[in-house]
Amino acid sequence: MSRIFSGIQPSGELHIGNYLGAVKNWVQLQHTHDGALFCVVDYHAITGNYDPAVLRARRWEMAKSLFAAGIDPTRAHVFLQSDVPEHTELSWIFTTLTPLGDLERQTQFKDKSSKVESIPAGLLMYPVLQSADILLYRADAVPVGEDQIQHLELARDTARKWNARFGEGYFPEPKPLLTPTRRILGLDGQSKMSKSLGNTVGLLETDDEIWAKLRPAVTDPQRVRKTDAGRPDVCNVYQLHKAFSDTETQANVVQQCTTAGWGCMDCKKVLLGNIVEELTPIRHRAAMLDAEPARILDALADGGRAARAIAQETMREVRERMGLDAVHPPRA
Ligand code: AQP
């Protein structure tokens, strides 16, 4: 059976893009794959300027949100990346195998580095650490959103290179597991929903907060008046219906939109109802966890222990195969 690993940055709140693209899939996969590993990748969240107090709070909130979303610590291991130092050790080893050009070609690097004056090397090295995150557990299936496909190609290249030099077949070549909602746009309808772009709907937001964001959300730009027929295929609100509404409602949305039966506001109100229906139980579970923080602490401690056990064994084998194990005098 394949081993599942995936990670999420505590660089902001868990949003519906993360949820639909990845975390909802994690919740399902934990039932078919024992011991799946889900990591709050805090080392990835320090590549830019940050406030340590804010990071501390976000790590906690991210772990809580994952449990609230339905990750069950008796089925899956949830842990903090910085609780397992072997991530950074394997990352250095992979750095030595990675061509600079491959890193400079990564779309996410080009995108993020174009927005800063001085580019931190951590931004460039991000996919190397990500390869280490995955391969440390010798995971072969990685449930992620579409934006991570290119990084996983690099992880596969790295696994092949290391295997060719040090141990054929040792590291599996990890494959992405995508959901039908592999790329959710922000409510601006322009760019990927992203913590750093401030265009998100948080998983734990109240109904009023969600509506305040959904009400002005961009729809089909050509639909100016209610009497204009809309084009669901170019409308981000329809894409969100596909994620949150049942097939009957989706068909009705198409019918009402293309015949100018509903205005965009009517369509958004139906969507709001369906988002609220899906997110309310998650919010309730988060409130219960707020009242019992020890459950989060215990789950993270257990997850960290389980992750370290696998990571330490991998590093023992990696060091041995690379000539980095216990030193001894030369044999005569
Ligand atoms: N908009 C999205 N649609 C579908 N999937 C998404 N993911 C992120 N945004 C979308 C998936 O969520 C998982 C965790 O992502 P991450 O936090 O580790 O990194 P990210 O992709 O960089 O997410 P953000 O929100 O855009 O964070 P920032 O702004 O900090 O970079 C991944 O599986 C990702 O594919």
XYZ file of C-alpha atoms and ligand atoms in Angstrom:
367
model
C 0.000 0.000 0.000
C 1.282 3.458 -0.812
C 2.471 5.761 1.942
C 0.814 9.144 1.987
C 2.633 12.331 2.976
C 1.602 15.931 2.507
C 2.364 19.286 4.088
C 0.866 22.706 4.591
C 2.544 25.965 5.474
C 1.485 27.817 8.615
C 1.853 31.071 6.702
C -1.746 32.104 7.377
C -5.153 30.568 8.004
C -6.299 27.335 6.380
C -8.504 28.493 3.489
C -11.027 26.824 1.206
C -8.405 26.563 -1.576
C -6.150 24.484 0.695
C -9.190 22.542 1.878
C -10.674 21.687 -1.520
C -7.321 21.190 -3.256
C -5.673 19.093 -0.563
C -6.959 18.780 2.997
C -10.402 17.364 2.159
C -8.578 14.634 0.275
C -6.313 14.018 3.290
C -9.431 13.412 5.419
C -10.663 10.777 2.942
C -7.291 9.131 2.404
C -6.670 8.590 6.123
C -9.448 5.967 5.997
C -7.811 3.945 3.233
C -4.126 4.501 4.103
C -3.053 3.703 7.653
C -0.483 5.994 9.178
C -0.649 8.804 6.611
C 1.642 11.706 7.539
C 0.438 15.317 7.473
C 3.004 17.939 8.334
C 2.695 21.596 9.334
C 5.750 22.739 7.388
C 6.963 25.596 9.554
C 10.498 25.667 8.076
C 8.863 26.526 4.745
C 7.023 29.420 6.363
C 10.201 31.295 7.346
C 11.571 31.996 3.868
C 10.405 35.633 4.073
C 10.214 38.161 6.885
C 8.039 36.984 9.732
C 7.211 37.652 13.341
C 8.070 34.680 15.628
C 5.009 35.309 17.830
C 2.735 35.284 14.790
C 4.346 32.108 13.442
C 3.914 30.409 16.841
C 0.211 31.273 16.829
C -0.242 30.209 13.204
C 1.369 26.801 13.752
C -1.125 26.166 16.521
C -4.074 27.416 14.496
C -3.061 25.346 11.468
C -2.787 22.159 13.546
C -6.157 22.895 15.153
C -7.745 23.590 11.756
C -6.487 20.277 10.364
C -8.041 18.343 13.249
C -11.217 20.429 12.933
C -11.340 19.667 9.199
C -11.490 15.988 10.087
C -7.946 14.627 10.387
C -8.190 11.942 13.043
C -4.997 11.558 15.113
C -5.828 7.902 15.751
C -5.604 7.236 12.009
C -3.032 9.752 10.720
C 0.074 11.443 12.101
C -0.050 15.227 12.256
C 3.205 16.878 13.294
C 5.374 19.977 13.062
C 8.235 19.868 10.577
C 10.617 21.530 13.040
C 9.980 18.668 15.509
C 11.825 16.347 13.085
C 15.314 17.770 12.400
C 16.014 15.069 9.800
C 13.994 17.130 7.266
C 16.795 19.689 7.095
C 19.534 17.052 7.078
C 18.083 15.253 4.053
C 17.416 18.612 2.431
C 21.149 19.420 2.463
C 21.944 16.046 0.941
C 19.437 16.677 -1.866
C 20.849 20.193 -2.357
C 24.103 18.595 -3.433
C 22.272 16.678 -6.193
C 20.072 19.481 -7.519
C 21.057 21.599 -10.541
C 20.609 25.316 -9.898
C 18.822 25.708 -13.244
C 16.100 23.260 -12.201
C 15.359 25.399 -9.156
C 15.398 28.679 -11.091
C 12.861 27.210 -13.533
C 10.217 26.538 -10.876
C 7.117 28.636 -11.569
C 6.463 29.307 -7.882
C 10.030 30.566 -7.424
C 9.773 32.854 -10.454
C 6.459 34.148 -9.203
C 7.434 34.764 -5.595
C 10.958 36.041 -6.308
C 9.586 38.633 -8.765
C 7.753 40.259 -5.865
C 10.772 40.851 -3.595
C 13.809 43.095 -3.971
C 16.356 40.779 -2.363
C 15.612 37.108 -3.061
C 16.190 34.843 -0.037
C 18.025 31.651 -1.020
C 15.364 29.807 1.004
C 12.821 30.699 -1.653
C 14.988 29.008 -4.270
C 15.666 25.963 -2.093
C 12.031 25.484 -1.089
C 11.373 22.542 -3.461
C 14.529 20.772 -2.259
C 13.276 20.886 1.319
C 9.896 19.746 0.011
C 11.514 16.751 -1.699
C 13.201 15.920 1.602
C 9.880 16.260 3.464
C 8.319 13.630 1.219
C 11.217 11.234 0.670
C 12.233 11.194 4.343
C 9.127 9.037 4.823
C 9.684 7.249 1.509
C 6.182 8.388 0.596
C 4.990 7.544 -2.899
C 1.655 9.393 -2.966
C 1.279 13.079 -2.180
C -2.212 14.622 -2.085
C -1.703 18.239 -3.216
C -3.230 21.005 -5.316
C -2.241 21.569 -8.940
C 0.349 24.241 -8.042
C 2.589 21.550 -6.523
C 2.846 19.292 -9.585
C 6.076 20.889 -10.797
C 7.692 20.564 -7.364
C 6.805 16.873 -7.330
C 8.499 16.388 -10.684
C 11.648 17.714 -9.053
C 11.179 15.323 -6.109
C 10.957 12.431 -8.585
C 14.136 13.597 -10.356
C 15.910 13.823 -7.014
C 14.792 10.338 -5.997
C 16.050 8.953 -9.343
C 19.422 10.720 -9.024
C 20.014 9.618 -5.444
C 18.930 6.049 -6.224
C 21.258 5.867 -9.253
C 24.254 6.860 -7.142
C 23.586 5.333 -3.761
C 20.906 2.655 -3.787
C 18.695 1.613 -6.687
C 15.051 1.498 -5.661
C 15.583 2.985 -2.206
C 13.462 6.114 -2.620
C 10.104 5.754 -4.396
C 9.177 8.313 -7.052
C 6.333 10.247 -5.418
C 3.212 10.959 -7.476
C 0.648 13.713 -6.915
C -2.902 12.784 -5.912
C -5.193 15.525 -7.227
C -8.798 16.297 -6.403
C -11.447 17.382 -8.954
C -10.993 20.906 -7.472
C -7.269 21.018 -8.000
C -7.046 24.829 -8.410
C -9.354 27.242 -6.629
C -9.202 30.887 -7.642
C -9.430 33.705 -5.118
C -12.623 35.739 -4.929
C -10.998 38.299 -7.255
C -11.455 35.591 -9.913
C -7.908 36.340 -11.124
C -5.195 34.521 -9.200
C -4.921 31.327 -7.210
C -6.554 31.573 -3.807
C -3.483 32.077 -1.687
C -2.693 32.976 1.919
C -0.122 35.536 0.836
C -2.479 37.265 -1.631
C -5.221 37.989 0.914
C -7.932 36.696 -1.463
C -9.000 33.761 0.685
C -12.051 32.490 2.532
C -10.862 30.973 5.803
C -12.217 27.607 6.867
C -13.146 28.940 10.298
C -14.708 32.229 9.252
C -18.243 33.077 10.427
C -21.202 33.088 8.023
C -21.195 36.908 8.048
C -17.473 37.079 7.300
C -17.886 34.639 4.408
C -20.801 36.611 2.983
C -18.870 39.907 3.290
C -16.240 38.350 0.984
C -18.591 36.445 -1.310
C -21.006 39.336 -1.948
C -18.484 41.416 -3.978
C -16.810 38.333 -5.574
C -16.058 38.679 -9.280
C -18.412 36.776 -11.641
C -18.673 36.745 -15.461
C -17.385 40.251 -16.351
C -19.651 40.362 -19.425
C -22.758 39.983 -17.285
C -23.444 43.591 -16.363
C -27.244 43.542 -15.823
C -29.417 40.789 -14.370
C -31.122 40.488 -17.761
C -27.803 39.588 -19.461
C -27.335 35.835 -19.835
C -24.220 34.654 -17.966
C -21.450 32.215 -18.880
C -20.999 29.762 -15.999
C -17.774 28.368 -17.474
C -15.936 31.660 -16.984
C -17.561 32.431 -13.622
C -15.607 31.744 -10.442
C -18.795 31.561 -8.375
C -19.953 28.664 -10.572
C -16.582 26.958 -10.010
C -17.211 27.246 -6.273
C -20.699 25.781 -6.765
C -18.983 22.799 -8.381
C -17.009 22.355 -5.178
C -19.748 22.976 -2.603
C -23.147 22.309 -4.250
C -24.762 19.024 -5.273
C -25.139 18.158 -8.958
C -28.809 19.151 -9.025
C -28.000 22.636 -7.716
C -25.094 22.940 -10.159
C -27.453 22.145 -13.069
C -29.954 24.682 -11.764
C -27.211 27.330 -11.485
C -26.328 26.774 -15.166
C -29.974 26.973 -16.174
C -30.737 30.110 -14.130
C -27.528 31.874 -15.135
C -27.713 31.212 -18.866
C -31.386 32.236 -19.051
C -30.925 35.272 -16.793
C -33.353 33.707 -14.312
C -31.157 34.491 -11.309
C -29.006 37.518 -10.767
C -25.455 36.915 -9.535
C -26.521 37.848 -6.013
C -29.192 35.099 -6.011
C -26.563 32.627 -7.165
C -24.125 33.755 -4.455
C -26.779 33.369 -1.746
C -27.370 29.733 -2.730
C -23.604 29.169 -2.727
C -23.290 30.775 0.706
C -25.875 28.355 2.094
C -23.923 25.363 0.782
C -20.541 26.657 1.978
C -21.989 27.311 5.424
C -23.483 23.806 5.508
C -20.083 22.244 4.830
C -18.044 24.509 7.093
C -20.327 24.730 10.154
C -19.378 21.289 11.573
C -15.696 22.181 11.048
C -16.159 25.413 12.992
C -17.909 23.531 15.803
C -15.070 21.038 16.062
C -12.580 23.924 16.192
C -14.531 25.490 19.072
C -14.437 22.166 20.934
C -10.687 21.954 20.417
C -10.284 25.517 21.723
C -11.812 24.263 24.959
C -9.455 21.246 25.100
C -5.998 22.372 23.923
C -4.404 19.288 25.523
C -5.949 17.179 22.742
C -3.998 19.170 20.159
C -0.785 19.029 22.192
C -1.075 15.259 22.719
C -1.880 14.598 19.065
C 1.098 16.665 17.873
C 3.414 14.953 20.369
C 2.254 11.498 19.188
C 2.522 12.554 15.544
C 6.049 13.905 16.089
C 7.154 10.672 17.786
C 5.817 8.508 14.966
C 7.354 10.751 12.296
C 10.761 10.839 14.031
C 10.889 7.043 14.246
C 10.487 6.718 10.454
C 12.760 9.696 9.715
C 15.583 8.436 11.919
C 15.525 5.023 10.269
C 15.628 6.586 6.788
C 18.565 8.813 7.742
C 20.444 5.874 9.274
C 20.141 4.039 5.949
C 20.917 7.134 3.882
C 24.060 7.920 5.888
C 25.209 4.308 5.611
C 24.748 4.211 1.829
C 26.476 7.568 1.400
C 29.536 6.767 3.529
C 28.404 9.089 6.306
C 27.854 6.415 8.966
C 30.108 5.616 11.961
C 33.765 6.266 11.191
C 36.352 3.468 11.661
C 40.057 3.017 10.918
C 40.900 1.962 7.324
C 40.886 -1.830 6.850
C 44.348 -3.276 6.199
N -5.954 27.870 -4.501
C -5.691 26.589 -4.307
N -6.411 25.647 -4.959
C -6.169 24.315 -4.761
N -5.200 23.855 -3.912
C -4.463 24.768 -3.249
N -3.452 24.655 -2.360
C -3.050 25.893 -1.989
N -3.762 26.830 -2.609
C -4.649 26.171 -3.413
C -2.919 23.379 -1.888
O -2.943 23.421 -0.471
C -1.844 22.676 0.034
C -1.115 23.477 1.059
O -0.536 24.611 0.439
P 0.625 25.405 1.174
O 0.072 26.224 2.244
O 1.675 24.518 1.645
O 1.283 26.259 0.060
P 0.688 27.113 -1.066
O 0.279 26.267 -2.208
O 1.728 28.085 -1.410
O -0.595 27.790 -0.391
P -0.897 29.282 -0.336
O -2.186 29.489 0.350
O -0.780 29.860 -1.695
O 0.238 29.834 0.629
P 1.277 30.995 0.434
O 0.481 32.191 0.001
O 1.878 31.176 1.795
O 2.255 30.556 -0.590
C -0.968 22.313 -1.166
O -1.219 20.971 -1.504
C -1.449 23.226 -2.258
O -1.308 22.637 -3.529
